[in-house]
PDB file of C-alpha atoms in Angstrom:
ATOM      1  CA  MET A 280       0.000   0.000   0.000  1.00 56.00           C
ATOM      2  CA  GLN A 281       1.297   3.466  -0.842  1.00 71.00           C
ATOM      3  CA  ALA A 282       2.239   5.685   2.106  1.00 87.00           C
ATOM      4  CA  THR A 283      -0.173   8.529   1.320  1.00 95.00           C
ATOM      5  CA  ALA A 284      -2.935   9.380  -1.121  1.00 96.00           C
ATOM      6  CA  THR A 285      -3.562  12.926  -2.312  1.00 97.00           C
ATOM      7  CA  VAL A 286      -7.183  14.054  -2.450  1.00 98.00           C
ATOM      8  CA  LEU A 287      -8.092  17.299  -4.198  1.00 98.00           C
ATOM      9  CA  VAL A 288     -11.129  19.052  -2.697  1.00 98.00           C
ATOM     10  CA  TYR A 289     -12.850  21.743  -4.777  1.00 98.00           C
ATOM     11  CA  SER A 290     -15.473  24.067  -3.309  1.00 98.00           C
ATOM     12  CA  ASP A 291     -15.854  27.817  -3.181  1.00 98.00           C
ATOM     13  CA  ASP A 292     -17.309  27.308   0.325  1.00 97.00           C
ATOM     14  CA  ALA A 293     -14.695  26.930   3.080  1.00 98.00           C
ATOM     15  CA  ASN A 294     -17.322  25.221   5.272  1.00 97.00           C
ATOM     16  CA  THR A 295     -17.850  22.491   2.670  1.00 98.00           C
ATOM     17  CA  ARG A 296     -14.103  21.946   2.360  1.00 98.00           C
ATOM     18  CA  GLU A 297     -13.932  21.664   6.161  1.00 98.00           C
ATOM     19  CA  GLN A 298     -16.774  19.098   6.201  1.00 97.00           C
ATOM     20  CA  VAL A 299     -14.801  17.003   3.704  1.00 98.00           C
ATOM     21  CA  ARG A 300     -11.587  17.305   5.739  1.00 98.00           C
ATOM     22  CA  LEU A 301     -13.371  16.259   8.939  1.00 97.00           C
ATOM     23  CA  ALA A 302     -15.203  13.348   7.288  1.00 97.00           C
ATOM     24  CA  THR A 303     -11.939  12.120   5.730  1.00 97.00           C
ATOM     25  CA  GLY A 304      -9.854  12.318   8.873  1.00 96.00           C
ATOM     26  CA  ARG A 305      -6.335  10.943   8.562  1.00 96.00           C
ATOM     27  CA  ARG A 306      -7.640   8.032   6.492  1.00 95.00           C
ATOM     28  CA  PRO A 307     -11.233   7.161   5.538  1.00 97.00           C
ATOM     29  CA  ALA A 308     -10.765   3.407   6.153  1.00 97.00           C
ATOM     30  CA  PRO A 309      -8.096   1.194   7.722  1.00 95.00           C
ATOM     31  CA  ASP A 310      -7.185  -0.492   4.411  1.00 95.00           C
ATOM     32  CA  VAL A 311      -6.418   2.700   2.469  1.00 96.00           C
ATOM     33  CA  PRO A 312      -3.413   5.026   2.740  1.00 96.00           C
ATOM     34  CA  LEU A 313      -3.188   8.126   4.874  1.00 97.00           C
ATOM     35  CA  VAL A 314      -4.719  11.090   3.065  1.00 98.00           C
ATOM     36  CA  GLU A 315      -3.207  14.453   2.253  1.00 98.00           C
ATOM     37  CA  ILE A 316      -5.769  17.040   1.164  1.00 98.00           C
ATOM     38  CA  VAL A 317      -5.175  19.742  -1.432  1.00 98.00           C
ATOM     39  CA  GLU A 318      -7.873  22.424  -1.238  1.00 98.00           C
ATOM     40  CA  CYS A 319      -8.972  24.454  -4.255  1.00 98.00           C
ATOM     41  CA  ALA A 320     -11.522  27.278  -4.254  1.00 98.00           C
ATOM     42  CA  THR A 321     -11.503  27.995  -8.005  1.00 98.00           C
ATOM     43  CA  PRO A 322     -11.747  25.902 -11.176  1.00 98.00           C
ATOM     44  CA  ALA A 323      -8.422  27.354 -12.361  1.00 98.00           C
ATOM     45  CA  ALA A 324      -6.709  26.069  -9.212  1.00 98.00           C
ATOM     46  CA  VAL A 325      -8.164  22.593  -9.829  1.00 98.00           C
ATOM     47  CA  LEU A 326      -6.808  22.525 -13.381  1.00 97.00           C
ATOM     48  CA  THR A 327      -3.391  23.715 -12.183  1.00 97.00           C
ATOM     49  CA  GLU A 328      -3.193  20.974  -9.533  1.00 98.00           C
ATOM     50  CA  LEU A 329      -4.338  18.259 -11.946  1.00 98.00           C
ATOM     51  CA  GLU A 330      -1.811  19.337 -14.573  1.00 96.00           C
ATOM     52  CA  ARG A 331       0.898  19.216 -11.890  1.00 96.00           C
ATOM     53  CA  GLY A 332      -0.041  15.563 -11.239  1.00 96.00           C
ATOM     54  CA  GLY A 333      -0.022  13.389  -8.141  1.00 96.00           C
ATOM     55  CA  ILE A 334      -3.755  13.631  -7.369  1.00 97.00           C
ATOM     56  CA  ASP A 335      -5.322  10.268  -6.525  1.00 97.00           C
ATOM     57  CA  VAL A 336      -8.989  11.304  -6.130  1.00 98.00           C
ATOM     58  CA  CYS A 337     -10.935  14.531  -6.715  1.00 98.00           C
ATOM     59  CA  VAL A 338     -13.847  15.625  -4.533  1.00 98.00           C
ATOM     60  CA  LEU A 339     -15.870  18.270  -6.387  1.00 98.00           C
ATOM     61  CA  ASP A 340     -18.696  20.374  -4.976  1.00 98.00           C
ATOM     62  CA  GLY A 341     -21.617  20.291  -7.391  1.00 96.00           C
ATOM     63  CA  GLU A 342     -23.029  23.426  -5.745  1.00 96.00           C
ATOM     64  CA  ALA A 343     -19.869  25.542  -6.140  1.00 97.00           C
ATOM     65  CA  VAL A 344     -19.965  28.895  -7.941  1.00 95.00           C
ATOM     66  CA  PRO A 345     -19.129  30.216 -10.445  1.00 93.00           C
ATOM     67  CA  MET A 346     -18.568  26.718 -11.871  1.00 96.00           C
ATOM     68  CA  GLY A 347     -20.240  23.731 -10.307  1.00 96.00           C
ATOM     69  CA  GLY A 348     -18.436  20.464  -9.729  1.00 97.00           C
ATOM     70  CA  MET A 349     -20.563  18.615 -12.285  1.00 96.00           C
ATOM     71  CA  GLY A 350     -19.494  20.838 -15.167  1.00 96.00           C
ATOM     72  CA  LEU A 351     -15.909  20.866 -13.900  1.00 98.00           C
ATOM     73  CA  CYS A 352     -15.936  17.071 -13.658  1.00 98.00           C
ATOM     74  CA  ARG A 353     -17.079  16.733 -17.261  1.00 97.00           C
ATOM     75  CA  GLN A 354     -14.377  19.199 -18.349  1.00 97.00           C
ATOM     76  CA  ILE A 355     -11.520  17.437 -16.550  1.00 98.00           C
ATOM     77  CA  LYS A 356     -12.665  14.024 -17.802  1.00 97.00           C
ATOM     78  CA  ASP A 357     -12.346  15.449 -21.344  1.00 96.00           C
ATOM     79  CA  GLU A 358      -9.129  17.423 -20.844  1.00 95.00           C
ATOM     80  CA  ILE A 359      -6.933  15.628 -18.279  1.00 95.00           C
ATOM     81  CA  PHE A 360      -5.102  12.509 -19.441  1.00 93.00           C
ATOM     82  CA  ASN A 361      -5.635   9.684 -16.912  1.00 92.00           C
ATOM     83  CA  CYS A 362      -7.986  11.879 -14.902  1.00 96.00           C
ATOM     84  CA  PRO A 363      -8.275  10.660 -11.313  1.00 97.00           C
ATOM     85  CA  PRO A 364     -11.616   9.290 -10.096  1.00 97.00           C
ATOM     86  CA  VAL A 365     -14.133  11.895  -8.978  1.00 98.00           C
ATOM     87  CA  LEU A 366     -16.442  11.934  -5.957  1.00 98.00           C
ATOM     88  CA  LEU A 367     -19.166  14.497  -6.550  1.00 97.00           C
ATOM     89  CA  LEU A 368     -20.980  16.359  -3.766  1.00 97.00           C
ATOM     90  CA  MET A 369     -24.598  16.947  -4.847  1.00 96.00           C
ATOM     91  CA  GLY A 370     -27.226  19.225  -3.390  1.00 92.00           C
ATOM     92  CA  ARG A 371     -30.099  16.762  -3.967  1.00 92.00           C
ATOM     93  CA  PRO A 372     -30.322  12.990  -4.454  1.00 89.00           C
ATOM     94  CA  GLN A 373     -32.464  13.688  -7.548  1.00 89.00           C
ATOM     95  CA  ASP A 374     -29.324  15.070  -9.216  1.00 87.00           C
ATOM     96  CA  ALA A 375     -27.760  11.600  -9.445  1.00 87.00           C
ATOM     97  CA  TRP A 376     -28.437  11.533 -13.191  1.00 89.00           C
ATOM     98  CA  LEU A 377     -26.341  14.698 -13.544  1.00 89.00           C
ATOM     99  CA  ALA A 378     -23.504  13.010 -11.692  1.00 90.00           C
ATOM    100  CA  THR A 379     -23.697  10.236 -14.301  1.00 91.00           C
ATOM    101  CA  TRP A 380     -23.693  12.825 -17.099  1.00 93.00           C
ATOM    102  CA  SER A 381     -20.591  14.450 -15.589  1.00 96.00           C
ATOM    103  CA  ARG A 382     -18.833  11.035 -15.579  1.00 97.00           C
ATOM    104  CA  ALA A 383     -18.155  11.091 -11.832  1.00 97.00           C
ATOM    105  CA  GLU A 384     -17.318   7.675 -10.413  1.00 97.00           C
ATOM    106  CA  ALA A 385     -19.281   8.309  -7.186  1.00 97.00           C
ATOM    107  CA  ALA A 386     -21.634  10.862  -5.660  1.00 96.00           C
ATOM    108  CA  VAL A 387     -22.950  11.730  -2.197  1.00 97.00           C
ATOM    109  CA  THR A 388     -25.325  14.445  -1.045  1.00 95.00           C
ATOM    110  CA  LEU A 389     -24.613  17.602   0.905  1.00 95.00           C
ATOM    111  CA  PRO A 390     -24.296  18.297   3.741  1.00 95.00           C
ATOM    112  CA  VAL A 391     -21.515  15.746   4.061  1.00 96.00           C
ATOM    113  CA  GLU A 392     -22.585  12.726   6.102  1.00 97.00           C
ATOM    114  CA  PRO A 393     -19.254  11.454   7.485  1.00 97.00           C
ATOM    115  CA  VAL A 394     -19.782   7.676   7.245  1.00 97.00           C
ATOM    116  CA  GLU A 395     -21.325   7.769   3.760  1.00 97.00           C
ATOM    117  CA  PHE A 396     -18.620  10.134   2.525  1.00 98.00           C
ATOM    118  CA  ALA A 397     -15.735   8.135   4.051  1.00 98.00           C
ATOM    119  CA  ASN A 398     -17.082   4.900   2.523  1.00 98.00           C
ATOM    120  CA  ALA A 399     -17.373   6.473  -0.933  1.00 98.00           C
ATOM    121  CA  LEU A 400     -13.902   8.029  -0.741  1.00 98.00           C
ATOM    122  CA  ALA A 401     -12.325   4.788   0.521  1.00 98.00           C
ATOM    123  CA  SER A 402     -13.952   2.872  -2.334  1.00 97.00           C
ATOM    124  CA  LEU A 403     -12.424   5.237  -4.904  1.00 97.00           C
ATOM    125  CA  LEU A 404      -9.013   5.023  -3.221  1.00 97.00           C
ATOM    126  CA  ARG A 405      -9.203   1.211  -3.357  1.00 96.00           C
ATOM    127  CA  ARG A 406     -10.149   1.290  -7.040  1.00 91.00           C
ATOM    128  CA  LYS A 407      -7.306   3.696  -7.768  1.00 83.00           C
ATOM    129  CA  ALA A 408      -4.851   1.401  -5.948  1.00 80.00           C
ATOM    130  CA  LEU A 409      -6.060  -1.631  -7.928  1.00 79.00           C
ATOM    131  CA  ALA A 410      -5.794   0.253 -11.218  1.00 76.00           C
ATOM    132  CA  GLY A 411      -2.238   1.302 -10.373  1.00 69.00           C
ATOM    133  CA  ALA A 412      -1.151  -2.201  -9.358  1.00 53.00           C
TER     134      ALA A 412
END
């Protein structure tokens, strides 16, 4: 198992980024690596970090402004070679079809429910580890 995993968290709302940090903790599950979080408040910052490389999973806020995580997810899936898996934060469960349209690998609703979020994030980290093996 790798020593750490890097998780990019995009939201224009500092409270949402904090909810993600708290729900993640040091590691979302015992069988995944320790997590380092890279916070981004703008779409440009997300693109810069992804182009730099080293991101294992992206967590994108679908309710962010001026660009929501769903549109940003679709963009990075088109533009970033070997784009990391994406966990989308949605405002309503009825928006699950939009998460599918955006090509996100997983989605949970806001506000962040810690156990549901940690399970979804751990699942993506496991899948990423298997793909890299």
